Amino acid sequence: DLYLNPTYSFDNYIEGDCNRLARSAGMAVAQRPGVTSFNPLLIYGGVGLGKTHLVQAIGNHIKGHHHDKFVLYVSSEKFTNQFINAIKSNTLQDFTDFYMKVDALILDDVQFLSGKEKTQDTFFHIFNHLHQSGRQIIMTSDRRPSELQGLQDRLLSRFKWGLTADLQQPDFETRIAIIQRKLQAEGIYIEYSVIEYIAHSVNTNVRELEGVIISLMAQASLVRRDIDLDLAKVVMKNIVTAEDREVNIDTIQEIVSDYYDVSIADLKGKSRKKELVYPRQVAMYFAKELTDLSLKSIGYHFGGRDHSTVIHAIQTISDLMEQDDSVKDAVQKIRSTFS
Ligand code: ADP
Ligand code: MG
């Protein structure tokens, strides 16, 4: 009951090739906790692939169907902190007694116990007690047990008593289903081609996929229009460039000064010579395009100029690019060195 979040269920956990074994093992454990041979059940997989959701769904299912059972979900971090506090306040016995009363123990992100010997000792005793008395243990980890460094061998060997199942990156069909499910839950309809576009563009993990959908909904309500392909493209572009925006102002100044063979000091300096003003304006133009800096702070990085100078620089370069192909080429060449 404790720490379970009722919003995570099997109903809203989309099944796909990427999670089929883990999901069905989780379902079996949820229906018959402590009875199957999947004890412990260890789910592993990278960040954002649905470990917490799945084990929470197991916990909620047990709680909903076996009212007499005491279900406890706890992150390994919280478990460790509780343990430390119990030592400090001399209540270690209460701590272990409490955990030994649990019917289904869900310990999330067990890799967090790495190197924490005392915490592992205590968990080992709790584990043994629970396992011997037919109680269910469910754990998650961000990597497979054989790669869990800093965990005691006696613990790792016990993890192998049950079933280990992994979660993989969601495949295309699963991503489609997850997007549809999410939109349905929000009561939003968008065209299938747009859903496909999103599923093609985001193929890392489910958390990121959800982030994109949230941005899309936010953007759509901001500009008061429906989510269509154009809007999706704009949002995706912003998300991608926001991540690529590791370019900082120093790099921009270096590259531009190299390209035009002027010094960085000159870029920041006071001279109004044409040979210097133009590269300076190009550098400011890129500072605006490639960083998140405000006009004011861009000006600050160019010898303390004010924001109207920066606006003027950006405008000048934009105009020149339209009028003069050589300027356009130069800007494109410089831009390509940033990516
Ligand atoms: P992890 O614990 O592996 O880092 P989470 O369980 O927190 O990942 O999942 C990240 C987000 O993705 C959560 O909002 C979760 O609800 C969602 N999610 C993950 N897998 C699925 C799935 N198969 N179906 C629906 N939502 C999912
Ligand atoms: Mg998690």
Coordinates of C-alpha atoms and ligand atoms in Angstrom, one line a residue:
D1 CA 0.0 0.0 0.0
L2 CA 2.8 2.3 1.0
Y3 CA 4.3 4.4 -1.8
L4 CA 2.2 2.8 -4.5
N5 CA 1.0 5.2 -7.1
P6 CA -2.4 4.1 -8.4
T7 CA -1.9 5.7 -11.8
Y8 CA 0.4 2.9 -12.8
S9 CA -1.5 -0.1 -13.9
F10 CA -1.3 -3.0 -16.3
D11 CA -4.2 -1.5 -18.3
N12 CA -2.1 1.5 -19.2
Y13 CA 1.1 -0.5 -19.7
I14 CA 1.3 -1.0 -23.4
E15 CA 2.4 -4.5 -24.4
G16 CA 4.9 -4.9 -27.2
D17 CA 7.8 -7.1 -28.3
C18 CA 10.1 -4.9 -26.2
N19 CA 8.4 -5.9 -22.9
R20 CA 6.4 -9.0 -23.6
L21 CA 8.3 -11.4 -21.3
A22 CA 8.7 -8.9 -18.5
R23 CA 5.1 -7.9 -18.7
S24 CA 3.7 -11.4 -18.6
A25 CA 6.0 -12.5 -15.8
G26 CA 4.9 -9.5 -13.9
M27 CA 1.2 -10.4 -14.5
A28 CA 1.8 -13.9 -13.3
V29 CA 3.5 -12.7 -10.2
A30 CA 0.7 -10.1 -9.6
Q31 CA -2.0 -12.8 -9.9
R32 CA -0.2 -15.3 -7.7
P33 CA 2.3 -13.5 -5.5
G34 CA 4.9 -15.7 -3.8
V35 CA 3.5 -18.8 -5.5
T36 CA 5.1 -18.9 -8.9
S37 CA 8.7 -19.8 -9.5
F38 CA 9.3 -16.2 -10.4
N39 CA 10.6 -15.3 -7.0
P40 CA 12.4 -13.0 -7.0
L41 CA 11.3 -11.3 -10.1
L42 CA 14.0 -9.0 -11.4
I43 CA 13.2 -6.5 -14.2
Y44 CA 16.1 -4.8 -15.8
G45 CA 16.5 -2.2 -18.5
G46 CA 17.7 1.3 -19.3
V47 CA 16.3 4.6 -18.1
G48 CA 12.8 5.4 -19.1
L49 CA 11.9 2.0 -20.4
G50 CA 9.1 1.4 -17.9
K51 CA 10.6 -0.5 -15.0
T52 CA 9.0 1.6 -12.3
H53 CA 5.7 1.6 -14.1
L54 CA 5.7 -2.2 -14.5
V55 CA 6.6 -3.0 -10.9
Q56 CA 4.1 -0.4 -9.6
A57 CA 1.4 -2.1 -11.8
I58 CA 2.3 -5.4 -10.1
G59 CA 2.0 -3.8 -6.7
N60 CA -1.3 -2.2 -7.5
H61 CA -2.7 -5.4 -8.9
I62 CA -1.8 -7.4 -5.8
K63 CA -3.2 -4.7 -3.6
G64 CA -6.4 -4.7 -5.6
H65 CA -6.9 -8.4 -5.7
H66 CA -5.5 -9.7 -2.5
H67 CA -6.8 -7.4 0.2
D68 CA -5.1 -9.3 3.0
K69 CA -1.6 -8.8 1.6
F70 CA 0.8 -6.1 2.7
V71 CA 2.4 -4.7 -0.5
L72 CA 5.3 -2.4 -0.1
Y73 CA 7.0 -0.4 -2.9
V74 CA 10.2 1.3 -2.0
S75 CA 13.1 2.8 -4.0
S76 CA 16.5 1.5 -3.0
E77 CA 17.5 5.0 -2.2
K78 CA 14.7 5.3 0.3
F79 CA 15.4 1.9 1.7
T80 CA 19.1 2.9 2.3
N81 CA 18.1 6.2 3.9
Q82 CA 15.6 4.4 6.2
F83 CA 18.3 2.0 7.1
I84 CA 20.8 4.7 7.9
N85 CA 18.2 6.5 10.1
A86 CA 17.4 3.3 11.9
I87 CA 21.1 2.8 12.7
K88 CA 21.3 6.4 13.9
S89 CA 18.3 6.2 16.1
N90 CA 19.1 2.7 17.3
T91 CA 15.9 1.2 15.8
L92 CA 17.4 -1.3 13.4
Q93 CA 15.3 -4.1 14.9
D94 CA 12.1 -2.1 14.2
F95 CA 13.3 -1.5 10.6
T96 CA 14.0 -5.2 9.9
D97 CA 10.8 -6.3 11.7
F98 CA 8.8 -4.0 9.5
Y99 CA 10.2 -5.3 6.3
M100 CA 9.9 -8.9 7.4
K101 CA 6.1 -8.4 7.7
V102 CA 5.7 -7.5 4.0
D103 CA 3.9 -9.9 1.7
A104 CA 5.1 -8.4 -1.5
L105 CA 8.3 -6.3 -1.4
I106 CA 9.1 -4.2 -4.4
L107 CA 12.6 -2.7 -4.4
D108 CA 13.2 -0.3 -7.2
D109 CA 16.6 0.5 -8.7
V110 CA 18.6 -2.1 -6.8
Q111 CA 21.8 -0.9 -8.5
F112 CA 21.7 1.9 -6.0
L113 CA 22.8 -0.5 -3.2
S114 CA 26.1 -0.9 -4.9
G115 CA 29.0 -0.5 -2.5
K116 CA 26.7 -0.1 0.5
E117 CA 27.8 -3.1 2.4
K118 CA 25.8 -2.7 5.6
T119 CA 22.6 -2.0 3.7
Q120 CA 23.2 -5.1 1.6
D121 CA 23.8 -7.2 4.7
T122 CA 20.4 -6.1 6.1
F123 CA 18.6 -6.5 2.8
F124 CA 20.2 -10.0 2.5
H125 CA 18.6 -11.0 5.8
I126 CA 15.2 -9.5 4.9
F127 CA 15.4 -11.2 1.5
N128 CA 16.1 -14.6 3.1
H129 CA 13.3 -14.3 5.6
L130 CA 10.8 -13.2 3.0
H131 CA 11.8 -15.8 0.4
Q132 CA 11.7 -18.7 3.0
S133 CA 8.3 -17.8 4.1
G134 CA 6.9 -17.7 0.6
R135 CA 6.6 -13.9 0.2
Q136 CA 7.1 -12.2 -3.1
I137 CA 10.1 -10.2 -3.9
I138 CA 10.2 -7.9 -7.0
M139 CA 13.2 -5.8 -7.9
T140 CA 14.4 -3.6 -10.8
S141 CA 17.8 -2.7 -11.9
D142 CA 19.3 -0.6 -14.7
R143 CA 21.5 -3.4 -15.9
R144 CA 21.6 -7.2 -16.0
P145 CA 22.6 -8.9 -12.7
S146 CA 26.0 -10.1 -14.1
E147 CA 26.9 -6.4 -14.7
L148 CA 25.8 -5.2 -11.2
Q149 CA 29.2 -4.3 -9.8
G150 CA 29.5 -3.6 -6.1
L151 CA 26.7 -6.0 -5.1
Q152 CA 27.6 -9.0 -3.0
D153 CA 27.8 -12.3 -4.7
R154 CA 25.5 -13.9 -2.2
L155 CA 22.8 -11.4 -3.2
L156 CA 23.4 -11.8 -6.9
S157 CA 23.2 -15.5 -6.7
R158 CA 19.9 -15.2 -4.9
F159 CA 18.6 -12.9 -7.6
K160 CA 19.1 -15.8 -10.0
W161 CA 16.7 -18.1 -8.0
G162 CA 13.8 -16.6 -9.7
L163 CA 13.3 -14.9 -13.1
T164 CA 15.2 -12.1 -14.7
A165 CA 13.5 -10.3 -17.6
D166 CA 14.6 -7.3 -19.5
L167 CA 12.8 -4.3 -21.0
Q168 CA 14.1 -3.2 -24.4
Q169 CA 13.8 0.0 -26.4
P170 CA 10.2 0.3 -27.6
D171 CA 9.8 -0.9 -31.2
F172 CA 7.9 1.2 -33.8
E173 CA 4.5 -0.5 -33.2
T174 CA 4.8 -0.1 -29.5
R175 CA 5.7 3.5 -29.8
I176 CA 2.7 4.1 -32.0
A177 CA 0.5 2.4 -29.4
I178 CA 1.9 4.3 -26.6
I179 CA 1.4 7.7 -28.4
Q180 CA -2.2 6.7 -29.2
R181 CA -2.9 5.6 -25.7
K182 CA -1.5 8.8 -24.2
L183 CA -3.5 11.0 -26.6
Q184 CA -6.6 9.0 -25.9
A185 CA -6.2 9.6 -22.2
E186 CA -5.9 13.3 -22.8
G187 CA -8.9 13.2 -25.1
I188 CA -7.0 14.5 -28.1
Y189 CA -7.3 13.4 -31.6
I190 CA -4.5 13.7 -34.1
E191 CA -4.0 12.3 -37.6
Y192 CA -2.3 9.0 -38.0
S193 CA 0.4 10.4 -40.2
V194 CA 1.4 12.8 -37.4
I195 CA 1.5 9.9 -34.9
E196 CA 3.8 8.0 -37.3
Y197 CA 6.0 11.0 -37.7
I198 CA 6.5 11.2 -33.9
A199 CA 7.1 7.5 -33.6
H200 CA 9.7 7.7 -36.3
S201 CA 11.4 10.7 -34.8
V202 CA 11.6 9.6 -31.2
N203 CA 13.0 6.1 -30.8
T204 CA 15.0 6.2 -27.5
N205 CA 12.7 5.6 -24.6
V206 CA 9.2 6.0 -23.4
R207 CA 9.9 8.8 -21.1
E208 CA 11.3 10.9 -23.9
L209 CA 8.3 10.0 -26.1
E210 CA 5.9 11.2 -23.4
G211 CA 8.0 14.4 -23.1
V212 CA 7.5 15.1 -26.8
I213 CA 3.7 14.5 -26.6
I214 CA 3.5 16.9 -23.6
S215 CA 5.5 19.5 -25.5
L216 CA 3.2 19.1 -28.5
M217 CA 0.1 19.5 -26.4
A218 CA 1.5 22.5 -24.7
Q219 CA 2.5 24.1 -28.0
A220 CA -0.9 23.4 -29.5
S221 CA -2.8 25.0 -26.7
L222 CA -0.4 28.0 -26.7
V223 CA -1.0 28.7 -30.4
R224 CA -4.6 27.6 -30.2
R225 CA -4.5 25.1 -33.0
D226 CA -4.8 21.4 -33.5
I227 CA -1.8 19.2 -33.6
D228 CA -0.9 18.7 -37.3
L229 CA 2.3 17.7 -39.1
D230 CA 3.6 21.2 -39.3
L231 CA 3.3 21.8 -35.6
A232 CA 4.8 18.4 -34.9
K233 CA 7.8 19.3 -37.1
V234 CA 8.3 22.6 -35.3
V235 CA 8.2 21.0 -31.9
M236 CA 10.5 18.2 -32.9
K237 CA 13.0 20.6 -34.4
N238 CA 13.0 22.6 -31.2
I239 CA 13.5 19.6 -29.0
V240 CA 16.4 18.3 -31.2
T241 CA 18.2 21.6 -31.4
A242 CA 17.7 22.2 -27.7
E243 CA 19.7 19.1 -27.1
D244 CA 22.3 19.9 -29.7
R245 CA 22.7 23.3 -28.3
E246 CA 25.9 22.4 -26.5
V247 CA 27.6 25.0 -28.6
N248 CA 28.7 27.8 -26.4
I249 CA 29.7 31.4 -27.0
D250 CA 33.4 30.7 -26.8
T251 CA 33.3 28.0 -29.5
I252 CA 31.3 30.4 -31.7
Q253 CA 33.9 33.2 -31.3
E254 CA 36.8 30.8 -31.9
I255 CA 35.3 29.3 -35.1
V256 CA 34.3 32.7 -36.5
S257 CA 37.6 34.3 -35.7
D258 CA 39.4 31.4 -37.4
Y259 CA 37.2 31.6 -40.4
Y260 CA 37.7 35.4 -41.0
D261 CA 41.2 35.3 -39.7
V262 CA 40.6 38.0 -37.0
S263 CA 41.5 37.7 -33.3
I264 CA 39.0 37.0 -30.6
A265 CA 40.1 40.2 -28.9
D266 CA 39.1 42.0 -32.1
L267 CA 35.7 40.4 -32.1
K268 CA 35.1 41.7 -28.7
G269 CA 37.0 45.0 -29.2
K270 CA 35.8 48.5 -29.9
S271 CA 37.1 48.9 -33.5
R272 CA 34.5 49.9 -36.1
K273 CA 36.6 48.8 -39.0
K274 CA 34.5 47.0 -41.6
E275 CA 36.8 44.0 -41.7
L276 CA 36.1 43.5 -38.0
V277 CA 32.5 44.6 -37.8
Y278 CA 31.3 42.1 -40.2
P279 CA 32.8 39.0 -38.5
R280 CA 31.6 40.3 -35.2
Q281 CA 28.1 40.5 -36.6
V282 CA 28.3 37.0 -37.9
A283 CA 29.4 35.7 -34.5
M284 CA 26.5 37.5 -32.8
Y285 CA 24.2 36.0 -35.4
F286 CA 25.4 32.5 -34.5
A287 CA 25.3 33.3 -30.8
K288 CA 21.6 34.0 -31.2
E289 CA 21.0 31.0 -33.4
L290 CA 22.9 28.4 -31.5
T291 CA 22.8 29.3 -27.8
D292 CA 20.0 30.1 -25.4
L293 CA 21.6 33.3 -24.4
S294 CA 19.5 36.5 -24.2
L295 CA 20.4 39.4 -26.5
K296 CA 21.6 41.2 -23.5
S297 CA 24.1 38.5 -22.5
I298 CA 25.2 38.1 -26.1
G299 CA 26.1 41.8 -26.1
Y300 CA 27.9 41.3 -22.8
H301 CA 30.1 38.6 -24.4
F302 CA 31.0 41.0 -27.2
G303 CA 32.7 43.7 -25.2
G304 CA 29.7 44.8 -23.3
R305 CA 27.6 46.0 -26.2
D306 CA 23.9 46.5 -25.6
H307 CA 21.1 44.4 -26.9
S308 CA 20.1 46.8 -29.7
T309 CA 23.6 46.3 -31.2
V310 CA 23.0 42.6 -31.2
I311 CA 19.6 43.0 -32.8
H312 CA 21.1 45.2 -35.5
A313 CA 23.9 42.6 -36.1
I314 CA 21.4 39.8 -36.6
Q315 CA 19.2 41.9 -38.9
T316 CA 22.2 43.0 -40.9
I317 CA 23.4 39.4 -41.4
S318 CA 19.9 38.2 -42.3
D319 CA 19.5 40.9 -44.9
L320 CA 22.9 40.3 -46.3
M321 CA 22.2 36.6 -46.7
E322 CA 19.2 37.4 -48.8
Q323 CA 21.0 39.9 -51.0
D324 CA 24.4 38.3 -51.3
D325 CA 25.0 34.6 -52.0
S326 CA 28.6 34.8 -50.8
V327 CA 27.4 35.8 -47.4
K328 CA 24.8 33.0 -47.4
D329 CA 27.5 30.5 -48.4
A330 CA 29.8 31.7 -45.7
V331 CA 27.1 31.5 -43.0
Q332 CA 26.3 27.9 -44.2
K333 CA 29.9 26.9 -44.2
I334 CA 30.4 28.2 -40.7
R335 CA 27.2 26.6 -39.5
S336 CA 28.3 23.2 -40.8
T337 CA 31.4 23.3 -38.6
F338 CA 29.1 23.4 -35.5
S339 CA 27.3 20.2 -36.3
Ligands
ADP1 P1 12.1 3.5 -15.7 O1 11.7 3.3 -14.3 O2 12.5 2.3 -16.4 O3 13.1 4.6 -15.8 P2 9.4 4.4 -16.0 O4 8.7 3.3 -15.5 O5 9.5 5.6 -15.0 O6 10.8 4.0 -16.5 O7 8.7 4.9 -17.4 C1 8.9 6.2 -17.9 C2 7.6 6.7 -18.5 O8 7.2 5.9 -19.6 C3 6.5 6.6 -17.4 O9 5.6 7.7 -17.5 C4 5.7 5.3 -17.8 O10 4.4 5.4 -17.5 C5 5.9 5.3 -19.3 N1 5.9 3.9 -19.9 C6 7.0 3.1 -19.9 N2 6.7 2.0 -20.5 C7 5.4 2.1 -20.9 C8 4.5 1.2 -21.6 N3 4.9 0.0 -22.0 N4 3.2 1.6 -21.8 C9 2.9 2.8 -21.4 N5 3.6 3.7 -20.7 C10 4.9 3.3 -20.5
MG2 MG 12.4 4.0 -12.4

